[in-house]
Coordinates of C-alpha atoms (C1' of nucleotides) in Angstrom, one line a residue:
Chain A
X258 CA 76.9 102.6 90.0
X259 CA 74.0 104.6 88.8
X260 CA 74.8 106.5 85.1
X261 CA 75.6 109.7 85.9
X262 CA 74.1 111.2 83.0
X263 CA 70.8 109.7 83.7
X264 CA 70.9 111.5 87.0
X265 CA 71.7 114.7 85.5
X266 CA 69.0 114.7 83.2
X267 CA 66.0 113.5 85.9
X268 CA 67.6 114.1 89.3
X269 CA 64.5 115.1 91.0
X270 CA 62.8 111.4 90.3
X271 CA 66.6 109.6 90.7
X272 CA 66.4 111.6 94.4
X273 CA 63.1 110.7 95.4
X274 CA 63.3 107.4 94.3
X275 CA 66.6 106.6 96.5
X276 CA 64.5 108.0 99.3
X277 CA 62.8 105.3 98.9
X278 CA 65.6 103.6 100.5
X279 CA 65.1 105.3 104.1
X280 CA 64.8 109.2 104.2
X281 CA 68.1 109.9 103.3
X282 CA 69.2 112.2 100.1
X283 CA 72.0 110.3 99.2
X284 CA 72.6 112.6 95.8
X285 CA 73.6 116.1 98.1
X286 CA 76.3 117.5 96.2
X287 CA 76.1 115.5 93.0
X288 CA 75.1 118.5 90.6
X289 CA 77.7 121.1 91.8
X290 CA 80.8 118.6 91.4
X291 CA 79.4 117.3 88.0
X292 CA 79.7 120.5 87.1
X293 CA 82.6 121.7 88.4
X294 CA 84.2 118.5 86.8
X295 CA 82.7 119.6 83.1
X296 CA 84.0 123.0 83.5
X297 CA 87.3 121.9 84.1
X298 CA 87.4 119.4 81.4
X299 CA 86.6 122.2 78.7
X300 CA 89.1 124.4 80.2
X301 CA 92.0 121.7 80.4
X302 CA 90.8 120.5 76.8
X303 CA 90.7 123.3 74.9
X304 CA 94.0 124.4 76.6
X305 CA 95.5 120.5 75.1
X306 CA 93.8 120.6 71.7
X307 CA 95.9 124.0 71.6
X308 CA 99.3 122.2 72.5
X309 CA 99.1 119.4 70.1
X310 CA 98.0 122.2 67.7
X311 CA 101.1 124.3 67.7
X312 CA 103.4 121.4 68.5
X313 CA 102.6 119.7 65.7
X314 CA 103.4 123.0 64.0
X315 CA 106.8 123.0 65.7
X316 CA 107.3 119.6 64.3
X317 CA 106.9 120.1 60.9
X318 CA 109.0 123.3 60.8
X319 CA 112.7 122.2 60.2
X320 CA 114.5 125.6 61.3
X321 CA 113.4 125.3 64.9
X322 CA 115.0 129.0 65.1
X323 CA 111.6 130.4 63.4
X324 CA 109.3 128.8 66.6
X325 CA 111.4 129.4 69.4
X326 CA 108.7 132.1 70.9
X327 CA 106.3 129.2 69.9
X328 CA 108.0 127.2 72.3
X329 CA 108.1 129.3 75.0
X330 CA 104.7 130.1 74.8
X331 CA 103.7 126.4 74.9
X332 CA 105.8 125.9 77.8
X333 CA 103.2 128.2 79.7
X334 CA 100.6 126.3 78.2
X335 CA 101.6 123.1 79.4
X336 CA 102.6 124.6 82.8
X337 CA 98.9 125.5 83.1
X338 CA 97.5 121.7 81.8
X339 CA 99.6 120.5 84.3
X340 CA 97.6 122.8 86.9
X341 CA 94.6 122.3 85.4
X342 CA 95.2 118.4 85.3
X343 CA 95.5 118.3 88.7
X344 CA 92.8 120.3 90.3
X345 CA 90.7 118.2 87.6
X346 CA 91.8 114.9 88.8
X347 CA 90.9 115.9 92.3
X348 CA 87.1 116.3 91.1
X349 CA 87.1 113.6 89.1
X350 CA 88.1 111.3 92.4
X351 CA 85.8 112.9 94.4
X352 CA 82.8 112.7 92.1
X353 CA 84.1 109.0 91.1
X354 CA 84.2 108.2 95.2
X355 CA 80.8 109.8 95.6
X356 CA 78.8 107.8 92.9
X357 CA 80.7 104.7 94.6
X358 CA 78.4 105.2 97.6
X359 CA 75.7 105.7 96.1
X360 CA 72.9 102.9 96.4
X361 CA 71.2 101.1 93.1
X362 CA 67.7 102.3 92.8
X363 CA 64.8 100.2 93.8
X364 CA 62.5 98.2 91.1
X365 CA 59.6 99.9 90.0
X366 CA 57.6 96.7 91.5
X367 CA 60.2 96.6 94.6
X368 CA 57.6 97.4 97.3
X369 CA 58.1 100.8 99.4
X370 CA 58.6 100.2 102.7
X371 CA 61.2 100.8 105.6
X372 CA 61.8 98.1 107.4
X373 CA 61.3 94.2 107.2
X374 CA 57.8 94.4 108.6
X375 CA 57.2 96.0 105.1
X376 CA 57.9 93.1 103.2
X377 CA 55.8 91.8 100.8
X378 CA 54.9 87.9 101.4
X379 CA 54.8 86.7 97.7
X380 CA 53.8 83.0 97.9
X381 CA 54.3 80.0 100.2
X382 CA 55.1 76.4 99.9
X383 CA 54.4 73.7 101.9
X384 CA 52.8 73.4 105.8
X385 CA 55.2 74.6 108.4
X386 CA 54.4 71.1 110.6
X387 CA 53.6 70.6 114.4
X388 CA 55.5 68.1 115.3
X389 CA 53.8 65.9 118.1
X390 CA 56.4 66.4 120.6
X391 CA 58.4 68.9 121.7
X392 CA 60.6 70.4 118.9
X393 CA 64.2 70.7 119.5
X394 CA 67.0 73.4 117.6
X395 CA 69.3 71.8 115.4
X396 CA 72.0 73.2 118.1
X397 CA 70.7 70.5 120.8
X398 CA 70.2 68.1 118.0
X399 CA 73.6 68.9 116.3
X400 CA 75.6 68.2 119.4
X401 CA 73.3 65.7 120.9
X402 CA 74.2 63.6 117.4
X403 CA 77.9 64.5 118.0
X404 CA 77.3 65.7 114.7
X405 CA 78.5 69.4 115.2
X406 CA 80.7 70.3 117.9
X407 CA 80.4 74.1 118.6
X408 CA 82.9 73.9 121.3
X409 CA 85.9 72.6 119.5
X410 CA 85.3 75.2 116.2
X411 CA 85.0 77.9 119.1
X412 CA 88.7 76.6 120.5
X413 CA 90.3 75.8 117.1
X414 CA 89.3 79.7 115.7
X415 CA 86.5 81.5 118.0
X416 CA 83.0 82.2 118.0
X417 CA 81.1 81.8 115.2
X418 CA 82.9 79.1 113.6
X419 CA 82.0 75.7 113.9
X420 CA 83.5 71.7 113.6
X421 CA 81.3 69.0 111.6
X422 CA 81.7 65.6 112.3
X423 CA 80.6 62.5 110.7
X424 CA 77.4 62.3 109.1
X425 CA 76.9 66.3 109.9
X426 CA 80.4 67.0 107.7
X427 CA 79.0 64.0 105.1
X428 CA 75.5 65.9 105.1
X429 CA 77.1 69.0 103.8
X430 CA 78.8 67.9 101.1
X431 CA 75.8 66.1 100.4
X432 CA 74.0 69.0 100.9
X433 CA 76.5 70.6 98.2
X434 CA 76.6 67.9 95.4
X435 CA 72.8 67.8 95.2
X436 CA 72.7 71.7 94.7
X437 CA 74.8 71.6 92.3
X438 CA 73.8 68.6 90.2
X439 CA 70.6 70.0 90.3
X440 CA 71.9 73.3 89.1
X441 CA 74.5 71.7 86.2
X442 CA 72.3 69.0 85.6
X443 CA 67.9 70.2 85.5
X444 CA 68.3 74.3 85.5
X445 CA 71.6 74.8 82.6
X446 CA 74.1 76.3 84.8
X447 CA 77.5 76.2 84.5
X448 CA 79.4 74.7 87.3
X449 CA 82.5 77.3 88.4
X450 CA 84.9 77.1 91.0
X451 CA 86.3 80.7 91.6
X452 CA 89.3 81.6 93.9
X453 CA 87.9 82.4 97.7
X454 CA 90.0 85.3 98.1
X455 CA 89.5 88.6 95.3
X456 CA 90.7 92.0 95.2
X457 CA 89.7 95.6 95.7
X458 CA 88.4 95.9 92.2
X459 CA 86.6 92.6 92.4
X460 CA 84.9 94.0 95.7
X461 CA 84.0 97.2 94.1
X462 CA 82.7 96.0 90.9
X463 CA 80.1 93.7 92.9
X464 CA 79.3 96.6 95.5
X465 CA 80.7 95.4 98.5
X466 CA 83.5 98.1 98.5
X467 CA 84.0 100.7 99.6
X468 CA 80.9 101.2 101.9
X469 CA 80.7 97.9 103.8
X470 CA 85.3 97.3 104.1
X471 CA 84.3 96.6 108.2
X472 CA 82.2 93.6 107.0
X473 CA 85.2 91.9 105.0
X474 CA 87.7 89.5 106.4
X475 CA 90.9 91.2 104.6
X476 CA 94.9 90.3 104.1
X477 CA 97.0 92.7 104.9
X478 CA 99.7 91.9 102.2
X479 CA 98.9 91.0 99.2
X480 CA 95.7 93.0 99.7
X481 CA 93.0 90.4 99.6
X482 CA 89.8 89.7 100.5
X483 CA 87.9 87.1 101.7
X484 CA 85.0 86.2 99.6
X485 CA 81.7 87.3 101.5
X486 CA 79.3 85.7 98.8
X487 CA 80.5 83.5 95.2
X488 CA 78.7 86.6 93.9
X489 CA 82.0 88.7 94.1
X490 CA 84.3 86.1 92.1
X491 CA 81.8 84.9 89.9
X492 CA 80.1 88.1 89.1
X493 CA 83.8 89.7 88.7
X494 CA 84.7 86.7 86.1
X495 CA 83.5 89.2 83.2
X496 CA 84.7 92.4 84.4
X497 CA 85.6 94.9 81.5
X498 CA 85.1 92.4 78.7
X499 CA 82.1 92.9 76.0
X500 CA 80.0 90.1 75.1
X501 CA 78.6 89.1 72.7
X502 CA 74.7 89.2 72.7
X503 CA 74.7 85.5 71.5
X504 CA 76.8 84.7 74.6
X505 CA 73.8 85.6 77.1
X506 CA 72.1 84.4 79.1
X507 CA 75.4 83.8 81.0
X508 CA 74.7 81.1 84.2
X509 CA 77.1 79.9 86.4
X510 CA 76.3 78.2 89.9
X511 CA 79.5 77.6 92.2
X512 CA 80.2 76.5 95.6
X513 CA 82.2 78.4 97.7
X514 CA 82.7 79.0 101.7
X515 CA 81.3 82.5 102.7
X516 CA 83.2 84.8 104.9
X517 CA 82.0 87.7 106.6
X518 CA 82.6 89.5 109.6
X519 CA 78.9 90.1 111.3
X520 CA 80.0 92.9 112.7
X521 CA 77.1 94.7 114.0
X522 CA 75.3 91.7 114.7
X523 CA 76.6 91.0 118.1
X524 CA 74.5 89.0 120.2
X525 CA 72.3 87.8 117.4
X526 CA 71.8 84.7 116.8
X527 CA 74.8 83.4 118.9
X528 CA 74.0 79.7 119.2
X529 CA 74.0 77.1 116.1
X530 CA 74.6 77.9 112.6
X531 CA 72.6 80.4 111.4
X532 CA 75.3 82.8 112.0
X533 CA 79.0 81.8 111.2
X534 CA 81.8 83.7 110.1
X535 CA 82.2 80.8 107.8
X536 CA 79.7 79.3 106.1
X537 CA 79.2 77.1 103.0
X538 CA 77.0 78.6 100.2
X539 CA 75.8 77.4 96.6
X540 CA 75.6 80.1 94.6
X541 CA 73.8 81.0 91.3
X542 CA 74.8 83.8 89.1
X543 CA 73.1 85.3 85.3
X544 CA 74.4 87.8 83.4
X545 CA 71.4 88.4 81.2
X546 CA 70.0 90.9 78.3
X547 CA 68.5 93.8 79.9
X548 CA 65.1 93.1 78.5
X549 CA 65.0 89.3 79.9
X550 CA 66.4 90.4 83.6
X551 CA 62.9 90.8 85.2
X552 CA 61.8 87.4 83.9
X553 CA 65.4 86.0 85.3
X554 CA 64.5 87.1 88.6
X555 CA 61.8 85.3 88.8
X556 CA 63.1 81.8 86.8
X557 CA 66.0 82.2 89.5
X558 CA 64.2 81.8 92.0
X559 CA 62.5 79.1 90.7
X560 CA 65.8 77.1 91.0
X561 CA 66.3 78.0 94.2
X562 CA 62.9 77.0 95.3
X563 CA 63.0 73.8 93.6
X564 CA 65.9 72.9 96.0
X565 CA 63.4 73.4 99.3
X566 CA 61.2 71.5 97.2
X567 CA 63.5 68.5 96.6
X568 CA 63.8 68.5 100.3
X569 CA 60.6 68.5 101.1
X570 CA 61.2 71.8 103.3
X571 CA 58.2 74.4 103.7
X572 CA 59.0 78.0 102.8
X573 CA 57.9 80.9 101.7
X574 CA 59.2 83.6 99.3
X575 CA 59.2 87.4 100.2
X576 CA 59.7 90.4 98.4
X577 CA 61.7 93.4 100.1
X578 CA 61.0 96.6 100.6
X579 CA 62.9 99.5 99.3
X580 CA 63.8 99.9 103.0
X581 CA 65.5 96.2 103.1
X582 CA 67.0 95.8 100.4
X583 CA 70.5 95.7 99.5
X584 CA 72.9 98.4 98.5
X585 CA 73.6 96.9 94.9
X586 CA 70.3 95.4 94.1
X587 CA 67.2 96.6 92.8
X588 CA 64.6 94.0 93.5
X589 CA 65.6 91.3 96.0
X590 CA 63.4 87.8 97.0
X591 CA 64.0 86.4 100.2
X592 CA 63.1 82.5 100.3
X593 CA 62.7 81.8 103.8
X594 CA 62.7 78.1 105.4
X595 CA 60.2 77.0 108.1
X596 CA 62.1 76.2 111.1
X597 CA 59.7 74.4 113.6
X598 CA 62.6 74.3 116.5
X599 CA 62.6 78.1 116.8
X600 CA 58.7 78.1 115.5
X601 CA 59.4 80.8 112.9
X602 CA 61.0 81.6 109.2
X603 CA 64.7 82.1 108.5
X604 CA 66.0 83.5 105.4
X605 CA 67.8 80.4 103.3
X606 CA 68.1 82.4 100.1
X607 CA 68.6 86.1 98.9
X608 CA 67.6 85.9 95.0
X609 CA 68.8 89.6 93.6
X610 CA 68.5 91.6 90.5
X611 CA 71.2 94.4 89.9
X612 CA 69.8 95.8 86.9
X613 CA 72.9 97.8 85.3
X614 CA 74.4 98.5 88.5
X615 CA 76.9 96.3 88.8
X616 CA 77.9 96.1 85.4
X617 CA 78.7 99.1 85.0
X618 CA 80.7 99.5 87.7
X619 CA 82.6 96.6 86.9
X620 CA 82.3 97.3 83.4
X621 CA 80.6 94.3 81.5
X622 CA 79.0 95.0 78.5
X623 CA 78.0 93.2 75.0
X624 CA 76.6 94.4 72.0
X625 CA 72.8 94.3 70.5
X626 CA 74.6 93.8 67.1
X627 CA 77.8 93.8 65.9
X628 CA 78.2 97.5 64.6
X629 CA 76.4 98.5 68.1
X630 CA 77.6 100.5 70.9
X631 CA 78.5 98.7 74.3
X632 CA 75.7 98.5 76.4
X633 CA 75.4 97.3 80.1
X634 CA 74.3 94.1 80.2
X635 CA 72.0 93.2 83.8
X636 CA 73.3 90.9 86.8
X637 CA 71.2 88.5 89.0
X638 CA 72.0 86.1 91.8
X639 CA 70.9 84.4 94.0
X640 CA 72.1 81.7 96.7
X641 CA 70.9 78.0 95.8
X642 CA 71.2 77.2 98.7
X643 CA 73.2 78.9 101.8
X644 CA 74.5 75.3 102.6
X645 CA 74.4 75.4 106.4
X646 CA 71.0 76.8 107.2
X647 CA 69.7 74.3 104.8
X648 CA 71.0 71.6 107.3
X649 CA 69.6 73.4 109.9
X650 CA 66.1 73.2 108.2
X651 CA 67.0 69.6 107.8
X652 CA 67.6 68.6 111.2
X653 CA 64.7 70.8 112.5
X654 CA 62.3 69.6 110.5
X655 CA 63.1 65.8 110.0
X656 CA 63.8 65.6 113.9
X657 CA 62.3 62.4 115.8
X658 CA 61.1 62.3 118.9
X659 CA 64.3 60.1 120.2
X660 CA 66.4 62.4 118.8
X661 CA 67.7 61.1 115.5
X662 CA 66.9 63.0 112.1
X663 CA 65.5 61.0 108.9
X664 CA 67.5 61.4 105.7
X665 CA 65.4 63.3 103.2
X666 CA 65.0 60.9 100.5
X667 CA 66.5 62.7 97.5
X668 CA 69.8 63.0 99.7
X669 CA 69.7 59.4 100.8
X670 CA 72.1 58.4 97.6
X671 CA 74.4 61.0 98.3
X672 CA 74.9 59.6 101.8
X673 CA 75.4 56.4 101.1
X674 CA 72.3 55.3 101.4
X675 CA 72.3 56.2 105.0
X676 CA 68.2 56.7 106.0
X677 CA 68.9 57.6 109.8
X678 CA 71.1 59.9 111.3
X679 CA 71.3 58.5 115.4
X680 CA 73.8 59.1 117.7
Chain B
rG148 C1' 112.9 82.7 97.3
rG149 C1' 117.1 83.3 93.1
rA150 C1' 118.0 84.5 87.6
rG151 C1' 116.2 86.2 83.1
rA152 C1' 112.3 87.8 79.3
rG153 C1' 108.1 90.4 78.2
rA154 C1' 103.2 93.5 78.4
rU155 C1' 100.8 97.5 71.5
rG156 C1' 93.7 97.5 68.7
rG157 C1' 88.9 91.2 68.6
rC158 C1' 93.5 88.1 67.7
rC159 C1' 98.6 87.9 65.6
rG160 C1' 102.3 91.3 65.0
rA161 C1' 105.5 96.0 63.2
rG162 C1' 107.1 100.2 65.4
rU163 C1' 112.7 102.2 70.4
rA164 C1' 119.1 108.0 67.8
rG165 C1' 111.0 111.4 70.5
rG166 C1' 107.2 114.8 66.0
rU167 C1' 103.5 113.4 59.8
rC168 C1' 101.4 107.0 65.1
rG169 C1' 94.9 105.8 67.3
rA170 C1' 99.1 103.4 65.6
rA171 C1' 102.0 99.5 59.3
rG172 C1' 100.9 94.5 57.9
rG173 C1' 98.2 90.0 58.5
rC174 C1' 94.0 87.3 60.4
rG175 C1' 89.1 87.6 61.9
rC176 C1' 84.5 90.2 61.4
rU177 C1' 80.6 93.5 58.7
rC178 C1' 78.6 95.5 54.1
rG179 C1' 78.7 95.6 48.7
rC180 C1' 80.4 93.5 43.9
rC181 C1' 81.6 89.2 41.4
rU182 C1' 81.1 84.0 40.9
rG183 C1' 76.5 77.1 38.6
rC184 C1' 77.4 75.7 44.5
rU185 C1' 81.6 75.9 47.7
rA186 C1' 86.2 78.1 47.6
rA187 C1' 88.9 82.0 45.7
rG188 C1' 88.8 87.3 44.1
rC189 C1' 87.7 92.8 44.2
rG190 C1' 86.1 97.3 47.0
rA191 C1' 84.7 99.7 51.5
rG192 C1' 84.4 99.6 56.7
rU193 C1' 85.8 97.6 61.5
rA194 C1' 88.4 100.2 69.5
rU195 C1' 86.7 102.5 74.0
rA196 C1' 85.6 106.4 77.5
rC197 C1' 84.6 111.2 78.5
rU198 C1' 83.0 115.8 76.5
rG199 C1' 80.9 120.2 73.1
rG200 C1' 77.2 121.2 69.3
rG201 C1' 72.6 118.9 67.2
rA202 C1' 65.7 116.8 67.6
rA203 C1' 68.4 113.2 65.1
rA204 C1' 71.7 111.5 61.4
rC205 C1' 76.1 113.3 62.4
rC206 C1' 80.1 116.7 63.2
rG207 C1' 84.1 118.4 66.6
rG208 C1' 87.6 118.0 71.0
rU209 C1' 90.4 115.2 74.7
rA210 C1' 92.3 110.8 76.6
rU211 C1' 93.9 105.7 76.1
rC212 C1' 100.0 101.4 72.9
rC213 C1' 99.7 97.2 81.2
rA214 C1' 99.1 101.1 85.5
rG215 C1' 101.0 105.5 88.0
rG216 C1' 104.6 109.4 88.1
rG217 C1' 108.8 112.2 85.5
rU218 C1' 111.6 114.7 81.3
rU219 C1' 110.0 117.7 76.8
rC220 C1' 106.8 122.6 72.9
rG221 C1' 105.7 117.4 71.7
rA222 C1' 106.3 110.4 74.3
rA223 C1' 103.9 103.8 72.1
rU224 C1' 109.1 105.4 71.8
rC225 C1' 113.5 108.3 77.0
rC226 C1' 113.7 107.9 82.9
rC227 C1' 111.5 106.1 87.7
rU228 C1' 108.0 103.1 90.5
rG229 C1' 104.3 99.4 90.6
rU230 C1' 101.3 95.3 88.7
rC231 C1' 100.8 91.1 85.8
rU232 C1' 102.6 87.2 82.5
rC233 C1' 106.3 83.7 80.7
rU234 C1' 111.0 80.7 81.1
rC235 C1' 114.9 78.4 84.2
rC236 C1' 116.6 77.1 89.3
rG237 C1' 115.1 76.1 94.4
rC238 C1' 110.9 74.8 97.5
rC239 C1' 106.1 72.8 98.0
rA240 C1' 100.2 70.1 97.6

RNA sequence: GGAGAGAUGGCCGAGUAGGUCGAAGGCGCUCGCCUGCUAAGCGAGUAUACUGGGAAACCGGUAUCCAGGGUUCGAAUCCCUGUCUCUCCGCCA
């Protein structure tokens, strides 16, 4: 959520900078219900600050028989609150429900743009190789190794959702543990293992409510939701609570499973992995002082990179353009993997910086010193790795030519020494 | 699933025949004093949001004693609904 004072006091630079986001003025309205809402609140005020007045009059006076016309007239009073009350609360909902919708503003250095061709290639790492024969996808690979069987996960749930066998199910735990060793153990995170399903307020302090509800897997009772990202649970583990500045920086890195509808995206990306209604995700998450959140950014990403590295898998990092990014964030770095058996780069990692945005919506705060008011502190994440596209990369890019799939070498230990995946 | 108990400020904890309660007391914390050091002691301060005025320091108003509704001139206190927590029983990994 944006602070609505802030937009009061500069809307015409708060407008054009959301414009940014793609043509758009997403603040029609805002000035007339702020104000209506202010006017109200002086009327019903001034109205209450009256009541308690004279009723704490009426209190003191013992012989009620002196204040009964006192009484009366207070009964008006409070007839007209209760009016006033009302029409107020209506406002306040609708100006509440408005600034809900309402995207985070772009970076200063978030690039302008308006689509993904306006992305901003930052740096790359590694050779995207030509492999001297024929490349294959990981989908042909996968099943070829009767390592994933996209048949039986279609029959046992539907499309989208896919069975691991053997060394594929053993390559993403792997997959998992190395993350988040590497995480724990090199980059100072703290490992966390959240609930998979949250609530509405979870969802609405992280962003994903209540613009994107169709995107969400949901339970009908309790109301629940399926986690689309560990950012939601993990981001949501501070909501209203004040830190204290010594407590920050705050990292966590968890593993969770990822669900999300994809609706929208039919007929994308229908075979393999890429896109799953389930997916396994490592996930890293700061809660930072506002001062150290653009050099967070980048030292996040870092960590993420250092996992491609590890693997020995080329990428390269790209900054989004105002058009691209997300609703919550304000500067977003897509790491994307080289994929030689589509011959093209896939996003592997989102790495995000929500400013105050979704702190203050969800209400985390600490304090520059102890006599200090509350301030905002800033969120980050970013995923470290999305779990299954990283064994896509894997497969694509250690493929042989019979087939089989060399065992990067850092991940050899965690698969029992296993070198050679063959069928 | 059955039975019962509870939810008050950073924490503990008073307060239920409605008014002087934003809320006693204690702890913690901050500042000052005092004190060979430490400890103890003394004094002051110590919630949040919105909002009006002000350049600011600051001053004022409103709301908040789990949440939402109701009764009343007036609710932490009374009534209704919901949520959550705890205990016991049953069931279960």
């Amino acid at each position: 959520m944006l602070d609505m004072k802030y937009i009061r006091e500069n809307f015409e630079e708060t407008d054009r900078r959301l414009r940014t986001r793609g043509g758009e003025s997403y603040l029609a309205g805002f000035c007339e219900l702020d104000e209506k809402r202010r006017a109200l609140l002086i009327e019903c005020e001034t109205l209450k600050a009256l009541r308690n007045s004279v009723s704490d009059e009426i209190g003191r006076t013992k012989d009620k028989s002196l204040v009964q016309d006192k009484i009366l007239e207070m009964r008006e009073v409070s007839h007209k609150i209760k009016g006033l009350d009302e029409e107020l609360n209506q406002v306040d909902d609708q100006l509440h429900s408005f600034m809900l919708t309402v995207p985070n503003l772009p970076h200063i250095t978030t690039p302008v743009g308006t689509s993904e061709n306006d992305n901003v290639l930052v740096r790359s790492w590694g050779e995207p190789q030509k492999l001297p024969f024929e490349a294959k996808a990981h989908w042909d690979l996968g099943e070829d190794l009767g390592i994933l069987d996209f048949e039986r996960g279609a029959k046992i749930t539907g499309a989208r959702f896919t069975l691991y066998r053997g060394a594929g199910a053993r390559l993403e735990r792997a997959l998992i543990n190395l993350m988040l060793d590497l995480h724990t153990d090199q980059h100072g995170y703290q490992e966390v293992l959240p609930p998979f399903m949250v609530n509405r307020d979870s969802m609405t302090g992280t962003g994903q409510l209540p613009k994107f509800e169709e995107d969400l897997f949901k339970l009908v009772d309790p109301e629940f939701f399926l986690i689309p990202t560990a950012e939601v649970p993990v981001t949501n583990i501070h909501r209203n609570e004040i830190l204290k500045k010594s407590d920050l920086p705050i990292s966590y890195c968890a593993y969770t499973p990822c669900f999300r509808r994809e609706a929208g995206s039919y007929g994308k990306d229908t075979r393999g992995l890429i896109r799953q209604h389930q997916f396994n995700k490592v996930e890293l998450v700061k809660f930072v002082h506002p001062s150290e959140s653009d050099a967070a950014l980048e030292t996040l990403t870092g960590h993420a990179e250092k996992v491609l590295q590890l693997l020995e898998l080329p990428y390269r990092v790209m900054a989004l353009c105002s058009g691209d990014i997300g609703f919550s964030a304000a500067k977003t770095y897509d790491i994307e993997v080289w994929l030689p058996g589509q011959s093209c780069y896939r996003e592997i990692s989102s790495c995000s910086t929500f400013g105050d945005f979704q702190a203050r919506r969800a209400s985390i705060r600490f304090r520059e010193d102890e006599k200090g008011k509350p301030e905002f502190v800033h969120t980050l994440n970013g995923s470290g790795l999305a779990v299954g596209r990283t064994l896509v990369a894997i497969l694509e890019n250690y493929q042989q030519e019979d087939g089989s799939v060399l065992v990067p070498t850092v991940l050899q230990p965690y698969m029992g020494g296993l070198e050679l995946v063959k069928s």
